[in-house]
CSV table of N, CA, C and O in Angstrom, one decimal:
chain,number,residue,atom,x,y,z
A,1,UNK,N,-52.0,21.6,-30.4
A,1,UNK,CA,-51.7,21.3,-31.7
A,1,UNK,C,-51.7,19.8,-31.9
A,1,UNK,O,-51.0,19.1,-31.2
A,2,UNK,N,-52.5,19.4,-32.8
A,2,UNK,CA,-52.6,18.1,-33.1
A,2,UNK,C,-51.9,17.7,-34.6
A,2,UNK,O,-51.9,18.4,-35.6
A,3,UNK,N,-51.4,16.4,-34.4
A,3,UNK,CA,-50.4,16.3,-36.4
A,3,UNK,C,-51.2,14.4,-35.8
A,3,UNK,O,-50.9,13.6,-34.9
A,4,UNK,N,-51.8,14.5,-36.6
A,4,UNK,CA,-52.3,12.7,-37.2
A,4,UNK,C,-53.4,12.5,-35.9
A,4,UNK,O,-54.3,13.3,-35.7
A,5,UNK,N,-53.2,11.8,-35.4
A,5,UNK,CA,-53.9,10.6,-34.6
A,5,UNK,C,-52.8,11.6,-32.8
A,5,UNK,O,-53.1,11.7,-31.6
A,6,UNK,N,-52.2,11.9,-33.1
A,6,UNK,CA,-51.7,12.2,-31.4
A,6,UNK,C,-52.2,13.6,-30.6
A,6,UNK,O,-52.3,14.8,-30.9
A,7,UNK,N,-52.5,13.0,-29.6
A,7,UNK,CA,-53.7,14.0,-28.6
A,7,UNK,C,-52.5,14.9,-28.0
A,7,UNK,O,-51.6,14.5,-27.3
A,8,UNK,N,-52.8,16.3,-28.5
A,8,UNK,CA,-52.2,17.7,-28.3
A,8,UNK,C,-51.8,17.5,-26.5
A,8,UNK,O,-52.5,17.1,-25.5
A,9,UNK,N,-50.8,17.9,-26.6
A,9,UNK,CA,-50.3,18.0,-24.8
A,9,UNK,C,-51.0,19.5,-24.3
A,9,UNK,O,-50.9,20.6,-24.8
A,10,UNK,N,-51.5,18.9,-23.2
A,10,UNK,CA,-52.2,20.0,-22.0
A,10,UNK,C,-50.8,20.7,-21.4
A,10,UNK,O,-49.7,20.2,-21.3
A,11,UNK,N,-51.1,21.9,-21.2
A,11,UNK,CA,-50.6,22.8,-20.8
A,11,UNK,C,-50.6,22.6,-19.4
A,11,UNK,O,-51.7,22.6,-18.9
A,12,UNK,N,-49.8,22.5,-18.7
A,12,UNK,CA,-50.2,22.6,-17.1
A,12,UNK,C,-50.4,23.7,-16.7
A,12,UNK,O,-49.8,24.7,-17.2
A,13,UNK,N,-51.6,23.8,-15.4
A,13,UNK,CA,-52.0,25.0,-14.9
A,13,UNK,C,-50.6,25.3,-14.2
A,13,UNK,O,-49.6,24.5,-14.2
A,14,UNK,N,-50.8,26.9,-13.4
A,14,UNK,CA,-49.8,26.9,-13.2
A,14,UNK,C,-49.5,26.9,-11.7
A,14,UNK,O,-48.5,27.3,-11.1
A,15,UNK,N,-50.5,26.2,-11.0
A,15,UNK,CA,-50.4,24.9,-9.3
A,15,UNK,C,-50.3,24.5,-9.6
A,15,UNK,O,-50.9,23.7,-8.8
A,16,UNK,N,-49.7,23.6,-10.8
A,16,UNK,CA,-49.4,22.0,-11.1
A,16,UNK,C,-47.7,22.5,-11.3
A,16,UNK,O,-47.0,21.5,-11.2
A,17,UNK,N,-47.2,23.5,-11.5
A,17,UNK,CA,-45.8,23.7,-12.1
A,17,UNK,C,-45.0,23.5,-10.8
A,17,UNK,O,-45.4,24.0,-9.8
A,18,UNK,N,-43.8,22.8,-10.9
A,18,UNK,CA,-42.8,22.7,-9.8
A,18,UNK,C,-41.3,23.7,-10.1
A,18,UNK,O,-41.1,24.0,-11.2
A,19,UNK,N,-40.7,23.9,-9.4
A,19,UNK,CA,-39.2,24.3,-9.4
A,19,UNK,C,-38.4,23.3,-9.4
A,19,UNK,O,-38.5,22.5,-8.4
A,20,UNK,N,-37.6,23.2,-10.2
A,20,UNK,CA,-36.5,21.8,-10.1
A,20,UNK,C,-35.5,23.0,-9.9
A,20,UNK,O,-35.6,24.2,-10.2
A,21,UNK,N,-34.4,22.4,-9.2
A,21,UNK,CA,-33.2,23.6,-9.0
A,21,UNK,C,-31.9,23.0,-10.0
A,21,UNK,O,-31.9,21.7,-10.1
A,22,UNK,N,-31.2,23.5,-10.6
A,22,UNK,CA,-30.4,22.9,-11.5
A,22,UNK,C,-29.1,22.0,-10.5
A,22,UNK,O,-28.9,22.3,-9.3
A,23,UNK,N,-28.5,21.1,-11.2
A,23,UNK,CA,-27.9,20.6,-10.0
A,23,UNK,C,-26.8,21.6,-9.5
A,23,UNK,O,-26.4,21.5,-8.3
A,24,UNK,N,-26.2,22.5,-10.2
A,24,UNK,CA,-25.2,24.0,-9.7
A,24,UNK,C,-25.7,24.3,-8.2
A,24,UNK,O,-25.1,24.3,-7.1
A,25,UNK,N,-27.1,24.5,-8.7
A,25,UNK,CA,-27.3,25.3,-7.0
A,25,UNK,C,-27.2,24.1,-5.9
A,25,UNK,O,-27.5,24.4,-4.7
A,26,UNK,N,-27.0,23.0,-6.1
A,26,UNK,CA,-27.1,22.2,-4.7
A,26,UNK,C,-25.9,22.2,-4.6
A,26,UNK,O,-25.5,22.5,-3.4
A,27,UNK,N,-24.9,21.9,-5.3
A,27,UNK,CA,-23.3,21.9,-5.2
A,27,UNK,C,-23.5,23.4,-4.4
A,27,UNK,O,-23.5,23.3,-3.1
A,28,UNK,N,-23.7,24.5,-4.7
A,28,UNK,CA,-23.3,25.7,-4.1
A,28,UNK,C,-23.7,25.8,-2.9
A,28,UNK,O,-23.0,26.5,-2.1
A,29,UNK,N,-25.1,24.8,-2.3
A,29,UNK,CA,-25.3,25.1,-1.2
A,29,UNK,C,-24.5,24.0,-0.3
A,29,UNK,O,-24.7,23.8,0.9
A,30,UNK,N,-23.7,23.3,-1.0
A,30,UNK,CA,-22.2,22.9,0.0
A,30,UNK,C,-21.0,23.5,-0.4
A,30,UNK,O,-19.9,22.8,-0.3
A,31,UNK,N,-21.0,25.0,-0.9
A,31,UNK,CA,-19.9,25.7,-1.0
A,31,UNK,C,-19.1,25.0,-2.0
A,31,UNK,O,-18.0,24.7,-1.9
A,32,UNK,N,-20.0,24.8,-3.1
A,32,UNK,CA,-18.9,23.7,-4.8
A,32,UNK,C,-19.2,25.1,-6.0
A,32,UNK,O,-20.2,25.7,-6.0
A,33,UNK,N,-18.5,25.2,-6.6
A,33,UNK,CA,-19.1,25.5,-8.2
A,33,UNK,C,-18.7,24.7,-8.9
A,33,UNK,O,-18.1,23.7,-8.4
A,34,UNK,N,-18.9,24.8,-9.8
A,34,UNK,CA,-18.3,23.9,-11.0
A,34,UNK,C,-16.7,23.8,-11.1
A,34,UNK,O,-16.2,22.7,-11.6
A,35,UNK,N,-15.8,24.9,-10.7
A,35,UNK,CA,-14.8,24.8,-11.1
A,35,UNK,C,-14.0,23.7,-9.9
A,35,UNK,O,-13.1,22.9,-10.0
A,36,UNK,N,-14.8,24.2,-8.6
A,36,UNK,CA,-14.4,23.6,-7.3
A,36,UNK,C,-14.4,21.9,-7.2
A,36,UNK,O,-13.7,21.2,-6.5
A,37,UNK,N,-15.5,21.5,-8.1
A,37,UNK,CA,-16.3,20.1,-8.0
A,37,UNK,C,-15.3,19.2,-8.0
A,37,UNK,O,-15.3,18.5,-7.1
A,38,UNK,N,-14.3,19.0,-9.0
A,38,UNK,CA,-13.2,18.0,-9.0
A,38,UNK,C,-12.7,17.9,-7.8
A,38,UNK,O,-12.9,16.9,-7.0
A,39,UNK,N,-12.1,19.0,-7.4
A,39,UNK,CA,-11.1,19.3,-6.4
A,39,UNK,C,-12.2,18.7,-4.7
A,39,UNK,O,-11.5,18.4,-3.7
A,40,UNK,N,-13.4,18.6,-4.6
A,40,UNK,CA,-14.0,18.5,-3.9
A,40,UNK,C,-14.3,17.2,-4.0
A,40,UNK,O,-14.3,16.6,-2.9
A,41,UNK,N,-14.6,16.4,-5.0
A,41,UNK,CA,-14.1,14.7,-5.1
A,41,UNK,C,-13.1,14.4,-4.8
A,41,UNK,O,-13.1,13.6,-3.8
A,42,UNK,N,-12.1,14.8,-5.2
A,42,UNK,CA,-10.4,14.4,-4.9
A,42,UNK,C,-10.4,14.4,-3.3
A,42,UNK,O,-9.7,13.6,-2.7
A,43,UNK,N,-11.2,15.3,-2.4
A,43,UNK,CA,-10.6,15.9,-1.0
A,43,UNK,C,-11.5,14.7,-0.3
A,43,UNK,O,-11.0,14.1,0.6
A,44,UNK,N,-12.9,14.4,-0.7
A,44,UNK,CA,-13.2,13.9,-0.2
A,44,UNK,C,-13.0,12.4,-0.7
A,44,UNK,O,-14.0,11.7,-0.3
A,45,UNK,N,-12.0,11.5,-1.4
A,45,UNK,CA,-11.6,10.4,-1.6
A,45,UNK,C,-10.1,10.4,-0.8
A,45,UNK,O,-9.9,9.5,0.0
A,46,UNK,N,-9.2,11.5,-0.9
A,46,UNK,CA,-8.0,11.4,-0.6
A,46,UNK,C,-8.7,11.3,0.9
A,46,UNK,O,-8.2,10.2,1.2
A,47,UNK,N,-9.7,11.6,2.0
A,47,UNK,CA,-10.2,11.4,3.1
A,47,UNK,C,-10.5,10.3,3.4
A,47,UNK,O,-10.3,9.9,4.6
A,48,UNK,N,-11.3,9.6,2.3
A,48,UNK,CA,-11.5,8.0,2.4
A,48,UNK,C,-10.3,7.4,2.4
A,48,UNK,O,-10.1,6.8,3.5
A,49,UNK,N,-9.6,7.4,1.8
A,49,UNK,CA,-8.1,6.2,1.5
A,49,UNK,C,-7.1,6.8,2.9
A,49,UNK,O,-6.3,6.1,3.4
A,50,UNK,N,-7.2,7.9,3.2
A,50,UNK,CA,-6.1,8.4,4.3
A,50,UNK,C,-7.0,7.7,5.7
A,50,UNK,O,-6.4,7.4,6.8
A,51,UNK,N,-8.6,7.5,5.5
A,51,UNK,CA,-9.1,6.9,6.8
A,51,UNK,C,-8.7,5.6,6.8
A,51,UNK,O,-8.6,5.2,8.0
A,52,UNK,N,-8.4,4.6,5.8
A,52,UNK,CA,-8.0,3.4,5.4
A,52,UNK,C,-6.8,3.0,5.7
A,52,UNK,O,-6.6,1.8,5.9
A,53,UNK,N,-5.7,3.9,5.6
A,53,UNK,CA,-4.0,4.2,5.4
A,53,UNK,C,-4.0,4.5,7.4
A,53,UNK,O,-3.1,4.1,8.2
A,54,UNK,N,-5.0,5.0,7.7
A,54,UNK,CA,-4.9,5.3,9.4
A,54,UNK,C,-5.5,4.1,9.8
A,54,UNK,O,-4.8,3.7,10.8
A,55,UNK,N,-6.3,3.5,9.6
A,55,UNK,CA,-6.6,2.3,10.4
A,55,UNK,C,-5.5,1.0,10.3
A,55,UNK,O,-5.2,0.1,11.2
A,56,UNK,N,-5.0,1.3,9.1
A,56,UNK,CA,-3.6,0.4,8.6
A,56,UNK,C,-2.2,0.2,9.5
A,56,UNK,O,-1.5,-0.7,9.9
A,57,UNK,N,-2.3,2.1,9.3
A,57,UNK,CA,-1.2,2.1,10.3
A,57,UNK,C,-1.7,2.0,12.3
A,57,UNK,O,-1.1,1.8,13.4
A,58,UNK,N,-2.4,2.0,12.1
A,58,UNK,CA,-3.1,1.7,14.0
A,58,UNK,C,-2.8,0.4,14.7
A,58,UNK,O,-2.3,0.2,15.8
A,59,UNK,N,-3.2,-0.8,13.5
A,59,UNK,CA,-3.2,-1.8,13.8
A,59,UNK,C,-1.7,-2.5,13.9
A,59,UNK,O,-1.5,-3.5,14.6
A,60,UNK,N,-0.7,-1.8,13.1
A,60,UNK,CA,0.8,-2.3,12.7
A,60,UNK,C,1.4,-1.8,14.0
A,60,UNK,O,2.1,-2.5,14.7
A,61,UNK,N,1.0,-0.5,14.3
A,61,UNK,CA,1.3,0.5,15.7
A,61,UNK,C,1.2,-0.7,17.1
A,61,UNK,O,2.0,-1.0,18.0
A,62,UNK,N,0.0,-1.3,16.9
A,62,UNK,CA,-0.7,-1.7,17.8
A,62,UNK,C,0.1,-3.6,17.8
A,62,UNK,O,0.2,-4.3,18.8
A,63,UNK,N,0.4,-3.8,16.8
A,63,UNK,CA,1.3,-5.3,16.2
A,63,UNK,C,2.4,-4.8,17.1
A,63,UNK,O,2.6,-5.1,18.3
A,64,UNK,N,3.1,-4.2,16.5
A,64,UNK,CA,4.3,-3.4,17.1
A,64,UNK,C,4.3,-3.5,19.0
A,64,UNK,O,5.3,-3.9,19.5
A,65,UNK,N,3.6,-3.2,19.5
A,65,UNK,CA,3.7,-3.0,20.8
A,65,UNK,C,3.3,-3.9,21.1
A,65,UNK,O,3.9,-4.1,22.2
A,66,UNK,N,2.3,-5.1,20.7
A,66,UNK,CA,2.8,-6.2,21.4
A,66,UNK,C,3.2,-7.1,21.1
A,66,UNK,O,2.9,-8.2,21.6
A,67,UNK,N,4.4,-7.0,20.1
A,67,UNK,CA,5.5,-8.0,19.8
A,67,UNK,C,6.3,-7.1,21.0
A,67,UNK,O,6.8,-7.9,21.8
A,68,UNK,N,6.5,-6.1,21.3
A,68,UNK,CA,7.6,-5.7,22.3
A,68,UNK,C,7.4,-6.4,23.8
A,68,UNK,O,8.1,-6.9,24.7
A,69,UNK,N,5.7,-5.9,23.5
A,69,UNK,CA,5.4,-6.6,25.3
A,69,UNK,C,6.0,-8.0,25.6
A,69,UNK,O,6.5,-8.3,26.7
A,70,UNK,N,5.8,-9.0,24.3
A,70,UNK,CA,6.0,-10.3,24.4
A,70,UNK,C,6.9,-10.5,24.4
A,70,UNK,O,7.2,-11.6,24.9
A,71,UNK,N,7.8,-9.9,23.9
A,71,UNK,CA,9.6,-10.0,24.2
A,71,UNK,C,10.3,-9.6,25.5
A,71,UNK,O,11.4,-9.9,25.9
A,72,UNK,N,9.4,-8.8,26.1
A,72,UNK,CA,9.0,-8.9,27.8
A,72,UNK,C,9.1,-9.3,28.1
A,72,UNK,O,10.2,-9.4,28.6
A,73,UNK,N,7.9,-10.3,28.3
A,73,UNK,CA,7.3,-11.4,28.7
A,73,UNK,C,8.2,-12.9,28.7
A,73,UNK,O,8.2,-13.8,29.6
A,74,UNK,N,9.1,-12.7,27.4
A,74,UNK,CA,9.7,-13.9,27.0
A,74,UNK,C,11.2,-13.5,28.0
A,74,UNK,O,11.7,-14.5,28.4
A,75,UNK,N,11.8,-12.4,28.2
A,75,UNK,CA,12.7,-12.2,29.0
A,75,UNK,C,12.8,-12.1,30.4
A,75,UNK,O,13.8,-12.1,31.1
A,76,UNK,N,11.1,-12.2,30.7
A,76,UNK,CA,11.1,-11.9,32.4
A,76,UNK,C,10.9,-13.6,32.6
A,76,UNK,O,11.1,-14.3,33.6
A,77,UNK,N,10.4,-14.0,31.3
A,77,UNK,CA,9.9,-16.0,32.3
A,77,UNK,C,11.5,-16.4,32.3
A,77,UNK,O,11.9,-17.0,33.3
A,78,UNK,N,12.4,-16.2,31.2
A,78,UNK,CA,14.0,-16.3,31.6
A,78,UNK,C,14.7,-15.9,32.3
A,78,UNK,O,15.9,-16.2,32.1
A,79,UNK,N,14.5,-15.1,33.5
A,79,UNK,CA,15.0,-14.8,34.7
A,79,UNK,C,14.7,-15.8,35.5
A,79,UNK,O,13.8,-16.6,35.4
A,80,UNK,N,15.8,-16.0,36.5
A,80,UNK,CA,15.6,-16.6,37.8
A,80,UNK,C,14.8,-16.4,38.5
A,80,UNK,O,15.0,-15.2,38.6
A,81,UNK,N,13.4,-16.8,39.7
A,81,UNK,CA,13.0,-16.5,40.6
A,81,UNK,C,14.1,-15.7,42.0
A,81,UNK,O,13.6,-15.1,42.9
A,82,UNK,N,14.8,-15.7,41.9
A,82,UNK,CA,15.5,-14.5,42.5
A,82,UNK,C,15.7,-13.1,41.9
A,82,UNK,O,15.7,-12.0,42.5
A,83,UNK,N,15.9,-13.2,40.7
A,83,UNK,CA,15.8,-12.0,39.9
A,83,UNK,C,14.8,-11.3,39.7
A,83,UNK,O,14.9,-10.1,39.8
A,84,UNK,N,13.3,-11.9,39.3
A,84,UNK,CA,12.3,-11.5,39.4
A,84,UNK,C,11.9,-11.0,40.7
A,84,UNK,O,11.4,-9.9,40.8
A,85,UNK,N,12.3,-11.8,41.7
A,85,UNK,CA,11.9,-11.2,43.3
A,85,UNK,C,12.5,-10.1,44.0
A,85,UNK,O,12.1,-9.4,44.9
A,86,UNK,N,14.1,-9.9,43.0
A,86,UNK,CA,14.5,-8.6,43.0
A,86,UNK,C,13.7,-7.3,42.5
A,86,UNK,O,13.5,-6.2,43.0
A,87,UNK,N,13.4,-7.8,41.4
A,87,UNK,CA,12.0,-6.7,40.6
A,87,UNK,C,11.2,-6.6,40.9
A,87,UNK,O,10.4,-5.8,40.4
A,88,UNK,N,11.1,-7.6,42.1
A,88,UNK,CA,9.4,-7.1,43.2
A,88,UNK,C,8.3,-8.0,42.1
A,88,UNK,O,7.1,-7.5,42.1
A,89,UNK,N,8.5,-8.9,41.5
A,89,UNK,CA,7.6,-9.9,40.4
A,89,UNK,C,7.9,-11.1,40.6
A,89,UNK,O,8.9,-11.8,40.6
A,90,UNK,N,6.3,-11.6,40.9
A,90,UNK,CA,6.5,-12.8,41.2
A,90,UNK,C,5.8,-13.7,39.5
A,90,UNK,O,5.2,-13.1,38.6
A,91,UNK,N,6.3,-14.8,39.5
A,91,UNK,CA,6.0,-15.5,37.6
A,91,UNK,C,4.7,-15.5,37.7
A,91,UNK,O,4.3,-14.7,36.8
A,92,UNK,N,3.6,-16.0,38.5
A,92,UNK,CA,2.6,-15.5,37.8
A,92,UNK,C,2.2,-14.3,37.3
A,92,UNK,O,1.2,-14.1,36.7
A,93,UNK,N,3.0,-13.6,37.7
A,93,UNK,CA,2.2,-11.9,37.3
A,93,UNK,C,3.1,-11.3,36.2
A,93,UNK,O,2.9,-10.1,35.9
A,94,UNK,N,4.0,-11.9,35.6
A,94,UNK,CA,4.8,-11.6,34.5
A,94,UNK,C,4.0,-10.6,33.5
A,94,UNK,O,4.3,-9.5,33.0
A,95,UNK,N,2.9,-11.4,33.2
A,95,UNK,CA,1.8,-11.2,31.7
A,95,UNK,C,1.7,-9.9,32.2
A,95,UNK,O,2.3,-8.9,31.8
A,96,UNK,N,0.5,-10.2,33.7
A,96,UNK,CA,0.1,-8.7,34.0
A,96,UNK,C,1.0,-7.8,34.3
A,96,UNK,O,0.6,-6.7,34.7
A,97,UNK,N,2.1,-8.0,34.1
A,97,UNK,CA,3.3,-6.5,34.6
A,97,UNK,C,3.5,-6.1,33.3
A,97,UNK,O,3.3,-4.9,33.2
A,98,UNK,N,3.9,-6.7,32.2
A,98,UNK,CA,4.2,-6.5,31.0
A,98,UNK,C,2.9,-5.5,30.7
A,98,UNK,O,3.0,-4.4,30.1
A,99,UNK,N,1.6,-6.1,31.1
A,99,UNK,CA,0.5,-5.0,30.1
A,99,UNK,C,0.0,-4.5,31.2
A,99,UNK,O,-1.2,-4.6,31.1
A,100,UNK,N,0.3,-4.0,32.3
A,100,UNK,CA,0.1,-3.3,33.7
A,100,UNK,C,-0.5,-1.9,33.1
A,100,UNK,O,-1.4,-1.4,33.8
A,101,UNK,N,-0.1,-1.4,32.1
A,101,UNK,CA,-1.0,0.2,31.7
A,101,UNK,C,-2.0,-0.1,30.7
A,101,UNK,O,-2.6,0.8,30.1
A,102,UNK,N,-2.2,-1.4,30.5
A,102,UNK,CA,-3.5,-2.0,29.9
A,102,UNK,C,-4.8,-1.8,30.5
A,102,UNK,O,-4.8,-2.6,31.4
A,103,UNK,N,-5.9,-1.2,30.5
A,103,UNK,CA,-7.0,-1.4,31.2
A,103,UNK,C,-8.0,-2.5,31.3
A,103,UNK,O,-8.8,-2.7,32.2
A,104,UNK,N,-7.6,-3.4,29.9
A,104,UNK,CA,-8.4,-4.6,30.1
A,104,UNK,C,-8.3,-5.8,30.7
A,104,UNK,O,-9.1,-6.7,30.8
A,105,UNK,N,-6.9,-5.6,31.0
A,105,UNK,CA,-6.0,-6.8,31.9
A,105,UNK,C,-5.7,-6.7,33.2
A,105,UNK,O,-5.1,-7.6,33.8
């Protein structure tokens, strides 16, 4: 059908025609419908912020234990070399006794 000067649109054969799938069926084929969809944002953000909130708390965990070690450390160099030699520790090895279940030390 032509109206003025504009060249009628071709029909495509029908080997030229594709399937687009609506976006419903791709949510479904990760187990979403529509009603699910929010709730499936929400799970997968409250996952992000809780991976964030876990790295948070790791590092404070991780602060935490070695302010303790170092208060260790700071209590065994205040002993006497007799005292330490009672605990079978000699001062240079203070550090390493303090983080003795360390594997990198």
């Amino acid at each position: 059908m032509k109206h003025g000067n504009t060249p009628a649109l071709k029909k495509p054969k029908v080997s030229e025609m594709t399937y687009q799938a609506p976006a419903h069926e791709f949510d479904a084929a990760r187990g979403e419908n529509a009603a699910s969809a929010p709730v499936a944002i929400l799970a997968r953000t409250l996952r992000a912020v809780g991976g964030v909130f876990k790295r948070i708390g790791s590092a404070y965990c991780k602060a935490a234990i070695a302010s303790s070690r170092m208060q260790m450390v700071q209590k065994l160099n205040e002993k006497s070399d007799a005292e330490l030699a009672q605990l079978d520790i000699k001062r240079d090895e203070i550090v390493q006794y303090a983080f003795r279940d360390m594997r990198h030390i």
